[in-house]
XYZ file of C-alpha atoms in Angstrom:
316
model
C 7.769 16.631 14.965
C 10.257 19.738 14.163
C 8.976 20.244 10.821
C 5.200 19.467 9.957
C 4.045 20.582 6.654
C 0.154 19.738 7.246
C -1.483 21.235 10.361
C -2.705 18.234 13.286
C -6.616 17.702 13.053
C -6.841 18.851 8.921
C -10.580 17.917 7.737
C -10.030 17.978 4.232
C -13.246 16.153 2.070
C -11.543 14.532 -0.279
C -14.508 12.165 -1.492
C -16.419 15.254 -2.498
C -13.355 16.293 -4.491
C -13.054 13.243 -6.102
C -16.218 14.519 -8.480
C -12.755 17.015 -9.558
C -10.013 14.346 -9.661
C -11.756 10.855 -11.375
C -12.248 13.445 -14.616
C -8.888 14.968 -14.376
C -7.536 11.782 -14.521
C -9.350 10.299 -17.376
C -8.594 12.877 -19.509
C -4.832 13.319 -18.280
C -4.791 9.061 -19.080
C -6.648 9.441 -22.298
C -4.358 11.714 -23.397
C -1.420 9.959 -22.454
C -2.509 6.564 -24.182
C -3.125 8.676 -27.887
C -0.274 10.783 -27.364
C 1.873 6.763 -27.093
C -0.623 5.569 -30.230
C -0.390 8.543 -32.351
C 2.990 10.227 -31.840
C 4.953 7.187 -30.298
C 8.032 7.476 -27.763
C 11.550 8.743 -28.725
C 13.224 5.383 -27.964
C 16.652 5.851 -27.494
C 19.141 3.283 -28.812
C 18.786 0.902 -25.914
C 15.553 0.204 -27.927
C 16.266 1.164 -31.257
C 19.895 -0.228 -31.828
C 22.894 1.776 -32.929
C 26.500 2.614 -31.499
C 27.792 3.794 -27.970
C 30.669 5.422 -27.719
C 32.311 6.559 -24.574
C 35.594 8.892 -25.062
C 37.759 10.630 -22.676
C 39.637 14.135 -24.024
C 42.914 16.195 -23.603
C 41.349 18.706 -20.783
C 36.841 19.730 -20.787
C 35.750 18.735 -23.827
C 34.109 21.301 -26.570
C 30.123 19.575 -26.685
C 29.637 22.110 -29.270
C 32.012 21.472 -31.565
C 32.163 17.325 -31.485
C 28.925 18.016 -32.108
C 29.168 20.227 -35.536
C 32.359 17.630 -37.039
C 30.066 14.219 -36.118
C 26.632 16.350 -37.788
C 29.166 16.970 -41.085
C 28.975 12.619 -41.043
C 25.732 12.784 -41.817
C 24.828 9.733 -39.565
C 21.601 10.661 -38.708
C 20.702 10.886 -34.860
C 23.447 11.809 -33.091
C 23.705 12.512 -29.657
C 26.417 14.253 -27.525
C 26.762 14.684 -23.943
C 28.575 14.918 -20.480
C 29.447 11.579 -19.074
C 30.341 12.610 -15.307
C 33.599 14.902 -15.922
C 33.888 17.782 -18.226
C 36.477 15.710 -20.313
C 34.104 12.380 -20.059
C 32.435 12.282 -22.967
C 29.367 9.596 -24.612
C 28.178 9.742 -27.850
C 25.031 7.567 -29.211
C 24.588 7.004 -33.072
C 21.221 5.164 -34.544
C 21.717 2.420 -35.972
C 22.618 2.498 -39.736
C 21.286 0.484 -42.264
C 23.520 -2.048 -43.929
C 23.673 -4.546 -40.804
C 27.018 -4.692 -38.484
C 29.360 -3.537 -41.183
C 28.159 -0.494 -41.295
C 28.036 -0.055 -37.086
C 31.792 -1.099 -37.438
C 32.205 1.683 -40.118
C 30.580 4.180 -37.984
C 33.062 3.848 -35.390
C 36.378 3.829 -37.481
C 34.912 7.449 -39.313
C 34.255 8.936 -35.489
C 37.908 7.430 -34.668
C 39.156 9.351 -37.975
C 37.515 12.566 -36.352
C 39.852 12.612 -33.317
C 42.856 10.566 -34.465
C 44.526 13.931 -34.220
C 43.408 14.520 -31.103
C 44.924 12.895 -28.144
C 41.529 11.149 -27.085
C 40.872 7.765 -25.370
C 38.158 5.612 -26.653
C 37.113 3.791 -23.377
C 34.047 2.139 -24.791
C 32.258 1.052 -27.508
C 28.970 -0.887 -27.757
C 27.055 -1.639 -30.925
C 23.596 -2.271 -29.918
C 21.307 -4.603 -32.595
C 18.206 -4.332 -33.445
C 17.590 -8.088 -32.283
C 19.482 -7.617 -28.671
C 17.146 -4.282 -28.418
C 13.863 -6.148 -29.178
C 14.633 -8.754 -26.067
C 15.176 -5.347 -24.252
C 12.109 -3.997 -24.707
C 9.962 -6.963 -24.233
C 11.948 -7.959 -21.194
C 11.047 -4.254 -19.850
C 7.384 -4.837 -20.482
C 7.377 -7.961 -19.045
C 9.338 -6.244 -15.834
C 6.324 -3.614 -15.490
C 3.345 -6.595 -16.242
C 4.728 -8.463 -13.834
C 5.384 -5.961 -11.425
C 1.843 -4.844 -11.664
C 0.583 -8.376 -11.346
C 2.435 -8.965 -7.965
C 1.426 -5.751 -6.484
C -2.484 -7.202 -7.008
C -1.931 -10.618 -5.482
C 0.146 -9.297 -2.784
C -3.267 -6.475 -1.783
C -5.506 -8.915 -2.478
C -3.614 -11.310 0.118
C -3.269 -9.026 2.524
C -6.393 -6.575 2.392
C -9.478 -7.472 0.127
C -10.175 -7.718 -3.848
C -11.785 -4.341 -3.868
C -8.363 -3.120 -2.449
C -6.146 -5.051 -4.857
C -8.169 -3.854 -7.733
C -7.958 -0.096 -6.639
C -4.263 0.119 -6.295
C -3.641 -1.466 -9.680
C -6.085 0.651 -10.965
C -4.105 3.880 -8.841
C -0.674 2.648 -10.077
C -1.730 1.519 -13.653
C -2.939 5.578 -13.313
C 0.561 6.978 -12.319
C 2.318 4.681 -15.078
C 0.534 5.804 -17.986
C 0.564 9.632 -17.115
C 4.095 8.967 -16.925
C 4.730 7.486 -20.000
C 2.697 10.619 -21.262
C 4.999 12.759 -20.117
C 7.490 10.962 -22.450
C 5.545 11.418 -24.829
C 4.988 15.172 -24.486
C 8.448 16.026 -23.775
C 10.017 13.083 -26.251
C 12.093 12.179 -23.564
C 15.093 9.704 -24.325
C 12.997 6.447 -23.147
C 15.936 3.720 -22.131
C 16.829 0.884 -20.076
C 17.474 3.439 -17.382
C 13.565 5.160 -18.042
C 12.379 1.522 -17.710
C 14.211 1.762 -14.077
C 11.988 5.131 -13.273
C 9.132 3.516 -14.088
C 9.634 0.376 -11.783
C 10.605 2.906 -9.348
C 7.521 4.818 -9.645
C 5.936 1.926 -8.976
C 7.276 0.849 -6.034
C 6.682 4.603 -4.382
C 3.397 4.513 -5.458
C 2.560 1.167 -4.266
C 3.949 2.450 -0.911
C 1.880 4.983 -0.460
C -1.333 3.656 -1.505
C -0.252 0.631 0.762
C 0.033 3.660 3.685
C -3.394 5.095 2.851
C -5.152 1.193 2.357
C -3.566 0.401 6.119
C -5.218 3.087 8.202
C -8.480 2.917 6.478
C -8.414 -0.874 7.192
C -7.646 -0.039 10.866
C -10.977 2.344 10.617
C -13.120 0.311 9.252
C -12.822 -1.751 12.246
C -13.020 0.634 14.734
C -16.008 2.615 13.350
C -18.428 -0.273 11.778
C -21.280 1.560 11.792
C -19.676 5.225 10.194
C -20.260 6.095 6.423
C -17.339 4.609 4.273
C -16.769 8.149 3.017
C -16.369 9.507 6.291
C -14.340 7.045 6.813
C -12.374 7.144 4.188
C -11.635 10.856 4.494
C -10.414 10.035 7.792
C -8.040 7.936 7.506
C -6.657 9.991 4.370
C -6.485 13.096 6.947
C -4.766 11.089 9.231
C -1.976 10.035 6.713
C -2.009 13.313 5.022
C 1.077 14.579 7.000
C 3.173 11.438 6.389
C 2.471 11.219 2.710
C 3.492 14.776 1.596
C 6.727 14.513 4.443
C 7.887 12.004 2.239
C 7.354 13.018 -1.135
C 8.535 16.248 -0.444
C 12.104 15.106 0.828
C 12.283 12.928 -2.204
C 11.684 15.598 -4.321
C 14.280 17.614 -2.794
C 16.803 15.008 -3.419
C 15.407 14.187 -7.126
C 15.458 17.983 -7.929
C 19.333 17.995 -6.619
C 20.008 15.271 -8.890
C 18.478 16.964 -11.792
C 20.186 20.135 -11.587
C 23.578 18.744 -10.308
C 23.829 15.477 -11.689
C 24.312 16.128 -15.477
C 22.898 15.766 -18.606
C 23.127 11.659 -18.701
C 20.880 11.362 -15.703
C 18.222 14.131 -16.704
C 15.746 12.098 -18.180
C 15.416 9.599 -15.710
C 15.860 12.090 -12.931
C 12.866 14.400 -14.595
C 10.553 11.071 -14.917
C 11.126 10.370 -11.331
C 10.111 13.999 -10.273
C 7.209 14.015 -12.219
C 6.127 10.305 -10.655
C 6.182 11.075 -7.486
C 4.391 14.175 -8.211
C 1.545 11.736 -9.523
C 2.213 9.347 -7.457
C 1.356 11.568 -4.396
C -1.723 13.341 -6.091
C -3.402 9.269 -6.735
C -2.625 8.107 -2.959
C -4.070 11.009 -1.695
C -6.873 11.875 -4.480
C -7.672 8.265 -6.273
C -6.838 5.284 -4.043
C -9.192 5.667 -1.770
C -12.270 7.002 -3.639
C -11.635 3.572 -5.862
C -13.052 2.043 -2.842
C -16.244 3.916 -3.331
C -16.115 2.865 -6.647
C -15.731 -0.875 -6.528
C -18.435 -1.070 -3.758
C -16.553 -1.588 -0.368
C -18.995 -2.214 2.652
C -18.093 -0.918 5.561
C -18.392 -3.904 7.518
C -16.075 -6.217 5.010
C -12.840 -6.342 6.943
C -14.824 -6.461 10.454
C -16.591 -9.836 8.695
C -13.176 -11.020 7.383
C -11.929 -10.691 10.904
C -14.822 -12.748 12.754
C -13.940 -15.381 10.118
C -10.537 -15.783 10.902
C -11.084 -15.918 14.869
C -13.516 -18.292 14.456
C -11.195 -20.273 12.408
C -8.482 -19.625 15.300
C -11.243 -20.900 17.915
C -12.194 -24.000 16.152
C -8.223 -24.769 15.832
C -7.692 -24.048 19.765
C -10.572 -26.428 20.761
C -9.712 -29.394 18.118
């Protein structure tokens, strides 16, 4: 390889350091779960309800100002920003009590605002508080069952104690995530709900990487300590694993700084999840072997059953 970030032969013990990362990540999940109890998430009106309003102005827009004329409404939770161009502009309104009427009545004051203005009203979405419940419970449901096919499809393919440590490695990277909502009070959206799934799906990846070559080890070395073992085949991965969170990164950190103010949120979750998602292939998945009990000699056992299944289907 041109570019290696990890040096060849790296002998790194990281079952000794998980002593350092199981605590870290208890408390970093404990937090996360009272911060979501005891603050709650900033859901944004994807969740919530209210109005959308997309507008297009005469030449860059002044943020700013829309900004001070919609506050003087006094329509509570307002939000102004970019939309792609300079002169793209989307503004989000909570929802307002008094039912449709009043969404409808929202948008004819904000059309009042710039009827002197030569502005283009290119969309405009009122969001209830019925059509957001579905959306939230169908975006639960999306990250249960996501969760739920990423066990069966381990479990399938490696062993339980496998299954059970990457849900219990991507359940990890989930909740710190939604922490970081939490902590920051992030917009949470459809599109957040997207970052997570994504998260998700890296994470799985990666653990999958890590779960592969220590399979392949505990064949070839039977009689080895599973923690040697283990921090073998992490070592061996090691190189792969930060390679490819680090040119994700680079691309996620591009999108954050160049892509706008619409994106942020989502782009800033999926930073921070691969971050995490990284730390718990390299620092969790594995030592949840320990955990749950895997013997060494449980795929090599697996694998005599199966060719003496093959062998008593080549002789019938």
């Amino acid at each position: 390889m041109l570019l290696r970030l990890v040096p060849d032969n790296t002998n790194i013990k990281f079952m000794w350091l998980r002593k350092a990362s199981f605590p870290l990540s208890i408390v970093l999940v404990i937090a996360s779960l009272a911060g979501f109890f005891l603050v709650g998430m900033n859901y944004g009106i994807d969740f919530k309800g209210g109005t959308i309003i997309e507008i297009k102005t005469d030449g860059p827009a002044d943020i700013g100002a829309i900004r001070s004329e919609l506050g003087e409404l006094n329509l509570g939770d307002v939000q102004v920003q970019e939309f792609g161009a300079s002169d793209d502009i989307l503004i989000r309104v909570e929802e307002q009590p008094g039912g449709e009427l009043a969404q409808q009545s929202v948008v004819q004051r904000i059309r009042t605002i710039f009827e002197d203005d030569n502005v283009d009203f290119r969309r405009v979405e009122v969001v209830g508080p019925r059509v957001s419940g579905e959306l939230a419970q169908a975006g639960a449901i999306a990250v249960i069952a996501s969760l739920l096919a990423i066990m069966f499809y381990i479990w399938f393919r490696f062993e339980w104690h496998f299954a059970i440590g990457a849900i219990l490695t991507t359940a990890n990277d989930v909740v710190i995530t939604i922490g970081l909502f939490v902590l920051l009070q992030l917009d949470f959206s459809l599109s957040s709900i997207a970052a997570v799934l994504t998260i998700i799906g890296y994470s799985l990846n990666d653990t999958v990487v890590v779960y592969d070559r220590i399979r392949e080890n505990l064949r070839k070395y039977k009689k080895r300590p599973l923690a040697d073992i283990l921090d073998q085949s992490i070592n061996e991965t090691l190189s792969r694993t930060t390679m490819t969170s680090v040119t994700t990164l680079l691309a996620l950190i591009s999108l954050y700084v160049f892509g706008g103010e619409v994106i942020q949120s989502f782009t800033l979750a999926m930073i921070f999840g691969i971050v995490i998602g990284t730390y718990s292939s390299i620092f969790l998945a594995a030592p949840f072997l320990i955990l749950l009990n895997l013997r060494p000699d449980a795929m090599s056992s697996k694998d005599d059953d199966g060719k003496k299944g093959s062998d008593a289907e080549a002789t019938a």
